[in-house]
Coordinates of C-alpha atoms in Angstrom, one line a residue:
M1 CA 0.7 16.8 15.2
M2 CA -1.9 17.8 18.0
S3 CA -2.9 21.2 16.2
V4 CA -3.4 18.8 13.3
L5 CA -5.6 16.4 15.0
A6 CA -7.7 18.8 17.1
Q7 CA -8.9 19.9 13.7
F8 CA -10.3 16.5 13.3
E9 CA -11.6 16.1 16.9
K10 CA -13.9 19.4 16.5
I11 CA -15.8 17.4 14.1
E12 CA -16.2 14.2 15.7
P13 CA -14.6 12.5 18.8
F14 CA -12.1 9.9 18.4
R15 CA -13.4 6.7 18.2
L16 CA -11.1 3.2 19.5
F17 CA -12.7 1.4 16.6
P18 CA -12.7 3.2 13.4
K19 CA -15.4 2.8 10.8
Q20 CA -15.0 -0.1 8.4
A21 CA -14.6 1.9 5.0
S22 CA -13.1 -0.5 2.7
N23 CA -13.8 -4.2 1.4
F24 CA -11.3 -5.4 3.9
A25 CA -12.4 -3.9 6.9
P26 CA -15.4 -6.1 8.2
E27 CA -13.4 -9.4 8.0
M28 CA -10.1 -8.0 9.1
D29 CA -12.3 -6.8 12.1
A30 CA -13.5 -10.2 12.7
L31 CA -10.4 -12.3 12.1
Y32 CA -9.3 -9.3 14.9
F33 CA -12.0 -10.0 17.3
F34 CA -11.5 -14.0 17.2
L35 CA -7.8 -13.8 17.9
T36 CA -8.4 -11.1 20.8
A37 CA -11.6 -13.6 22.1
V38 CA -9.3 -16.8 21.9
S39 CA -6.6 -15.1 23.5
L40 CA -8.4 -13.9 26.1
F41 CA -10.4 -17.3 26.9
F42 CA -7.3 -19.3 27.1
T43 CA -5.4 -16.4 29.2
V44 CA -8.3 -16.3 32.1
L45 CA -8.8 -20.5 31.7
I46 CA -4.9 -21.0 31.9
F47 CA -4.4 -18.3 35.1
G48 CA -7.8 -19.8 36.7
L49 CA -6.9 -23.1 36.6
L50 CA -3.5 -22.6 37.6
I51 CA -4.6 -20.4 40.8
F52 CA -6.9 -23.4 41.5
F53 CA -4.7 -25.8 41.4
V54 CA -2.2 -24.2 43.4
I55 CA -4.6 -23.7 46.3
K56 CA -6.6 -27.1 45.8
Y57 CA -3.1 -29.1 45.7
R58 CA -0.9 -27.2 47.9
R59 CA 1.1 -29.2 50.5
K60 CA -0.6 -29.4 53.7
H61 CA 2.3 -31.4 55.5
V62 CA 6.0 -32.1 55.2
D63 CA 5.5 -35.7 55.0
E64 CA 2.7 -35.5 52.3
Y65 CA 3.6 -36.5 48.5
P66 CA 1.2 -36.2 45.6
E67 CA -0.8 -39.2 44.4
Q68 CA 0.5 -40.8 41.4
L69 CA -2.5 -40.7 38.6
P70 CA -3.0 -43.1 35.8
T71 CA -2.5 -41.4 32.6
N72 CA -5.8 -39.7 30.9
M73 CA -5.5 -40.4 27.0
V74 CA -9.2 -38.6 26.4
L75 CA -7.7 -35.4 28.6
E76 CA -4.5 -35.5 26.6
L77 CA -6.0 -35.9 23.3
T78 CA -8.3 -33.4 24.3
W79 CA -6.2 -30.7 24.9
T80 CA -4.0 -31.5 22.2
F81 CA -6.4 -31.3 19.2
I82 CA -8.5 -28.7 20.5
P83 CA -5.8 -26.0 20.3
L84 CA -4.5 -27.4 17.5
L85 CA -7.7 -26.9 15.6
I86 CA -8.0 -23.3 16.9
A87 CA -4.4 -22.8 15.4
L88 CA -5.4 -24.3 12.0
V89 CA -8.5 -21.6 11.8
M90 CA -6.4 -18.8 12.9
F91 CA -3.6 -19.8 10.1
F92 CA -6.2 -20.6 7.3
W93 CA -8.1 -17.6 7.8
G94 CA -5.4 -15.2 8.1
A95 CA -3.6 -16.8 5.2
K96 CA -6.7 -16.3 3.0
L97 CA -7.2 -12.9 3.9
F98 CA -3.3 -12.0 3.2
V99 CA -3.9 -13.6 -0.5
R100 CA -6.8 -11.5 -1.3
M101 CA -5.3 -8.7 0.0
S102 CA -2.1 -9.6 -2.2
N103 CA -3.9 -10.3 -5.3
I104 CA -4.8 -6.7 -7.1
P105 CA -7.5 -6.9 -9.5
Q106 CA -6.7 -6.2 -13.2
N107 CA -9.4 -3.1 -13.1
A108 CA -7.8 -1.4 -10.6
M109 CA -7.0 2.6 -10.6
E110 CA -3.1 2.9 -10.2
I111 CA -2.2 6.3 -7.8
A112 CA 1.5 6.8 -7.7
V113 CA 2.6 7.5 -3.7
T114 CA 5.8 9.1 -3.1
G115 CA 6.7 9.5 0.7
K116 CA 9.3 12.2 1.6
Q117 CA 10.5 13.7 5.1
W118 CA 7.5 14.5 5.9
M119 CA 4.7 14.6 3.8
W120 CA 2.7 12.2 1.2
N121 CA 3.0 13.1 -2.8
V122 CA 0.3 11.4 -4.7
Q123 CA -0.4 11.7 -8.6
H124 CA -3.3 10.2 -10.2
P125 CA -3.7 8.7 -13.9
T126 CA -4.5 11.9 -15.2
G127 CA -1.6 13.6 -14.0
K128 CA -3.6 15.5 -10.9
R129 CA -1.3 16.1 -8.1
E130 CA -2.0 15.9 -4.2
K131 CA 0.0 16.8 -1.2
N132 CA -0.9 14.8 2.1
E133 CA -4.6 14.3 0.5
L134 CA -6.0 11.4 -1.6
H135 CA -9.2 11.6 -3.0
V136 CA -10.9 8.2 -4.4
P137 CA -13.8 7.1 -6.3
L138 CA -16.6 5.1 -4.0
G139 CA -16.9 1.5 -5.2
R140 CA -13.5 1.3 -7.6
P141 CA -10.4 -1.0 -6.8
V142 CA -7.7 1.8 -6.0
K143 CA -4.1 0.2 -6.3
L144 CA -1.5 2.6 -4.6
R145 CA 2.3 2.0 -6.0
M146 CA 4.7 3.4 -3.3
T147 CA 7.9 4.5 -2.8
S148 CA 9.9 6.7 -0.9
E149 CA 12.9 9.5 -1.5
D150 CA 14.6 9.4 1.6
V151 CA 13.7 7.0 4.4
I152 CA 11.4 4.0 5.4
H153 CA 7.7 5.2 5.6
S154 CA 4.4 3.4 6.3
F155 CA 1.5 4.4 4.4
A156 CA -1.5 3.5 6.8
L157 CA -5.4 4.0 6.4
P158 CA -7.1 3.3 9.9
A159 CA -10.5 3.1 8.5
F160 CA -9.8 1.0 5.5
R161 CA -7.6 -1.3 7.5
A162 CA -5.0 -0.8 5.5
K163 CA -1.2 -0.4 6.2
H164 CA 1.8 -1.3 3.9
D165 CA 5.4 0.3 4.5
V166 CA 7.1 2.6 2.0
V167 CA 10.5 1.7 1.0
P168 CA 13.3 3.6 -0.7
G169 CA 14.6 2.1 -3.7
R170 CA 11.8 -0.4 -4.7
Y171 CA 7.9 -0.2 -5.1
T172 CA 5.3 -1.5 -2.5
E173 CA 1.9 -2.1 -3.7
M174 CA -1.5 -2.4 -1.7
W175 CA -5.0 -1.8 -2.9
F176 CA -8.5 -1.5 -1.3
T177 CA -12.1 -0.8 -2.5
P178 CA -14.0 2.1 -0.6
T179 CA -17.3 1.3 0.2
E180 CA -18.2 4.3 2.4
A181 CA -18.2 8.1 1.2
G182 CA -16.6 10.5 3.6
T183 CA -13.0 11.8 4.9
Y184 CA -10.6 9.2 6.9
Y185 CA -7.3 9.9 8.6
L186 CA -4.0 9.3 6.6
F187 CA -1.0 8.5 9.1
C188 CA 2.7 7.7 8.4
T189 CA 2.9 4.9 11.2
E190 CA 6.8 3.9 10.9
Y191 CA 8.8 6.7 12.8
C192 CA 10.6 8.7 10.2
G193 CA 12.6 11.7 11.7
T194 CA 11.8 14.4 13.9
L195 CA 8.6 16.0 12.5
H196 CA 7.1 12.1 11.8
S197 CA 4.1 13.2 14.1
G198 CA 3.1 16.0 11.7
M199 CA 2.8 13.4 8.7
V200 CA -0.8 13.2 9.0
G201 CA -3.3 13.7 6.1
R202 CA -6.6 12.6 4.9
L203 CA -8.3 10.5 2.0
V204 CA -11.7 11.4 0.7
V205 CA -14.1 9.1 -0.6
M206 CA -16.3 10.6 -3.3
G207 CA -18.8 8.9 -5.8
E208 CA -17.4 8.3 -9.2
Q209 CA -19.4 11.0 -10.8
E210 CA -18.0 13.3 -8.2
Y211 CA -14.7 12.4 -8.4
A212 CA -14.8 12.9 -12.4
A213 CA -15.9 16.2 -11.3
W214 CA -13.1 17.0 -9.0
L215 CA -10.4 15.7 -11.8
T216 CA -12.0 18.3 -14.1
N217 CA -12.4 21.4 -11.6
S218 CA -8.9 20.8 -10.7
V219 CA -5.3 21.6 -12.1
A220 CA -3.8 18.7 -13.4
D221 CA 0.0 18.4 -14.6
E222 CA 0.6 16.3 -17.7
A223 CA -0.7 12.5 -17.3
P224 CA 2.3 10.6 -16.0
H225 CA 2.9 8.5 -19.4
L226 CA 3.0 11.7 -21.3
A227 CA 5.4 13.3 -19.0
G228 CA 7.5 10.2 -19.2
A229 CA 7.4 10.4 -23.2
K230 CA 8.7 13.7 -23.4
L231 CA 11.7 12.7 -20.7
F232 CA 12.2 9.5 -23.2
E233 CA 13.0 12.1 -26.1
Q234 CA 14.9 14.6 -23.7
F235 CA 17.6 12.2 -22.3
S236 CA 18.0 11.0 -25.6
C237 CA 16.7 7.3 -24.9
I238 CA 15.2 7.4 -28.2
T239 CA 18.5 6.9 -30.0
C240 CA 19.4 3.8 -28.8
H241 CA 16.4 1.6 -27.8
G242 CA 15.2 -0.2 -30.6
Q243 CA 18.6 -0.2 -32.2
Q244 CA 21.6 -0.8 -30.2
A245 CA 19.6 -1.3 -27.4
P246 CA 16.2 -3.4 -26.5
T247 CA 13.0 -2.4 -27.8
L248 CA 10.8 -1.4 -24.8
A249 CA 7.9 -2.0 -27.1
N250 CA 5.3 -4.8 -25.2
I251 CA 7.9 -5.8 -22.6
Y252 CA 6.2 -4.7 -19.6
G253 CA 4.7 -7.7 -17.6
T254 CA 6.9 -10.2 -19.4
P255 CA 9.6 -12.1 -19.2
R256 CA 13.1 -10.9 -19.8
R257 CA 16.5 -12.7 -20.2
V258 CA 19.3 -10.7 -18.6
V259 CA 22.6 -11.1 -17.5
R260 CA 23.2 -10.7 -13.4
G261 CA 26.6 -11.5 -12.2
G262 CA 28.0 -13.3 -15.0
K263 CA 25.0 -15.4 -15.3
T264 CA 21.8 -15.5 -17.4
V265 CA 18.8 -15.7 -15.6
E266 CA 15.1 -14.9 -16.4
V267 CA 13.1 -11.6 -14.6
F268 CA 9.6 -10.5 -14.7
A269 CA 9.3 -7.0 -16.3
D270 CA 7.5 -5.3 -13.7
E271 CA 7.9 -1.6 -12.2
D272 CA 10.8 -2.7 -10.1
Y273 CA 12.8 -4.1 -12.8
V274 CA 12.0 -1.0 -15.0
R275 CA 13.1 1.2 -12.1
R276 CA 16.4 -1.2 -12.0
A277 CA 16.9 -0.8 -15.7
I278 CA 16.7 3.1 -15.4
L279 CA 19.0 3.6 -12.4
N280 CA 21.6 0.7 -12.3
P281 CA 21.2 -0.6 -15.9
Q282 CA 24.8 -2.4 -15.5
A283 CA 23.8 -4.8 -13.0
E284 CA 21.4 -6.6 -15.3
L285 CA 22.2 -6.6 -19.1
V286 CA 19.6 -7.6 -21.4
E287 CA 20.8 -11.1 -22.9
G288 CA 22.5 -10.2 -26.6
Y289 CA 23.0 -6.4 -26.0
P290 CA 26.4 -4.4 -25.0
P291 CA 26.5 -2.2 -21.6
L292 CA 25.5 1.1 -23.4
M293 CA 23.6 2.4 -21.3
P294 CA 24.4 5.2 -18.2
T295 CA 23.0 5.3 -15.2
Y296 CA 20.4 8.0 -14.1
Q297 CA 20.9 7.4 -10.5
G298 CA 20.7 11.3 -8.9
I299 CA 19.6 12.6 -12.4
L300 CA 16.1 11.5 -12.3
T301 CA 13.6 12.5 -9.4
E302 CA 11.3 9.7 -8.2
D303 CA 8.6 11.6 -10.2
Q304 CA 10.7 11.2 -13.2
V305 CA 11.2 7.7 -12.9
N306 CA 7.4 7.2 -12.1
Q307 CA 6.9 8.9 -15.5
L308 CA 9.0 6.5 -16.9
I309 CA 7.7 3.7 -16.0
A310 CA 4.1 4.8 -16.9
Y311 CA 5.7 5.7 -20.3
V312 CA 7.1 2.2 -20.8
K313 CA 3.6 0.4 -19.6
S314 CA 1.6 2.8 -22.4
L315 CA 3.8 0.9 -24.9
N316 CA 1.9 -2.4 -24.2
D317 CA -0.8 -0.8 -26.2
T318 CA -1.6 -3.4 -28.5
N319 CA -3.6 -1.6 -30.8
S320 CA -0.8 0.6 -31.9
S321 CA 2.1 -0.2 -34.0
R322 CA 4.0 3.1 -32.7
P323 CA 7.4 2.4 -31.8
E324 CA 9.3 4.1 -29.0
G325 CA 9.4 7.9 -29.1
R326 CA 6.1 7.8 -31.0
P327 CA 3.7 10.8 -30.8
V328 CA 1.8 10.0 -27.6
D329 CA -0.9 12.4 -27.3
A330 CA -2.9 9.5 -28.6
A331 CA -1.8 7.1 -26.1
P332 CA -4.8 5.6 -24.1
M333 CA -4.9 6.5 -20.5
P334 CA -4.0 3.7 -18.0
Q335 CA -6.5 0.7 -17.4
G336 CA -9.1 1.8 -14.7
A337 CA -8.2 5.1 -14.5
I338 CA -11.3 7.5 -14.7
V339 CA -11.0 10.8 -16.5
P340 CA -12.2 14.3 -16.1
D341 CA -15.7 14.8 -17.2
P342 CA -16.4 18.1 -18.2
A343 CA -20.6 17.6 -17.9
A344 CA -20.0 16.7 -14.7
A345 CA -17.9 19.6 -13.6
S346 CA -19.5 22.3 -11.2
G347 CA -18.0 25.5 -9.5
P348 CA -15.2 27.5 -10.5
R349 CA -12.4 25.7 -11.5
E350 CA -9.6 25.3 -8.9
S351 CA -7.0 27.9 -8.9
V352 CA -3.3 27.1 -9.5
M353 CA -1.3 26.7 -6.2
H354 CA 2.2 26.0 -6.0
V355 CA 3.6 24.7 -2.8
D356 CA 6.9 24.2 -1.8
D357 CA 8.4 20.6 -0.7
G358 CA 7.9 20.6 3.1
I359 CA 4.9 20.0 5.3
V360 CA 2.1 21.6 4.0
P361 CA -0.3 22.8 6.5
F362 CA -3.6 20.5 6.6
G363 CA -6.2 23.2 7.0
S364 CA -5.1 24.7 3.8
A365 CA -6.8 22.0 2.1
T366 CA -10.6 23.3 0.6
T367 CA -12.8 20.6 2.1
R368 CA -12.7 19.8 5.6
P369 CA -12.9 16.2 6.9
T370 CA -16.6 15.1 7.9
T371 CA -15.5 11.9 9.7
Q372 CA -12.8 10.2 11.3
P373 CA -11.8 6.8 12.7

C-alpha cells in the first residue's frame, strides 16, 4: 500500500483534513467539528470541576463531616436542560443530514460498482468500464449502485465525506454531487483479506464536456441494458415471460404481490427484488404464476445480473409498446446518463487494453492524480 500511496505523496503531502469536494462535505465537516467541540468542552469542564472539588472539599480532619446543602432547583434544571438541548441539536442535525444523503435525486447518473478481492470494477451507463478508477462529471448528481462478488468491502471517498458498505448478495447505494474538479483517493475501508491495504484507487472529477469527450475517446463495452437484452434472449427468458411467466414491461419501481413462505405479501420491484427473482426465483413467486423459473445462482456473474437488471429497467420506457425480447438498439439511455460527444472528442482514442482480474497497478492509469485528501 505504501508504494501506492507514495505516488500521491510525491504530488501533494498528506492532509489531516481532505478537501471538501462534494455537496455533503461542508455540512458533514460542520457537524463533525460541532460534535468534537461539544465533546472537548464538556470533557474539560467535567474533569476540571472534578479536580477542583476533590481539592476544595477534601476531608481535612477525621471528625469532619460534609455540610448538608438545600436543593438548588435552578441549578438542577440548568444542568438537565442544557445538555438535553445540545443532544437534541445533535440528533436533529445528524438526522437531517442522513435523510438528505438517503434521498437520491431522480436525475442522478447511475454507475454500477462491484467490489472484489482486491479491486473495484466500475461500469458507466454507456458501457464504459474502469478498474480501480471512477470518472464523474462536475456538478452532476451521481448515484453508485454497489455490490460485492465475495466479501464485505466499503467504498470510501474521504474528500467527498462519503462511505458505504458494499455487501455480497445485495445492493447498496450512495450518491453525491462533485463540486470541485480534481483527482481524489478511493479506498476500501473494510478489512477484506490479505491484500486489503492495496485496494486503493482514485476518483477523477472533470467538467461535463470533458467527461463526454473522455467517454468518446474511451473504448466502451456494450451499454448494460443492451447487453442485458442479449442475455435475456440467450438464456431463453423470452420464451416464458409475457406468456407462462409474468411480463417484465413496466414492473420496475412498482409494487408486486408475491407468495413468500406460503403467504401473499406485497414487495417493491427495485434492484434487489429483480436480483432475488433471477438468483432465487422460488423464494418469491409472483401471485398467480407457477414455479417454472430455474435459479441462475452460480450461472450468471455479477456483471450479467447487473445487465439483466438494467434491461428490465429499460422496459419501463413508456414511449414504447415493445414487449420483452424487443429490439433494444433504439432503447433510450438511462435517466441522468451523459452520452459520448464526438464533437468534443480530442486526441487519439484510447487503445483496447485487457486487464485480467486481479490487482491493477495504480501507475498504469493514463492520468496522474493532481490532488489528494
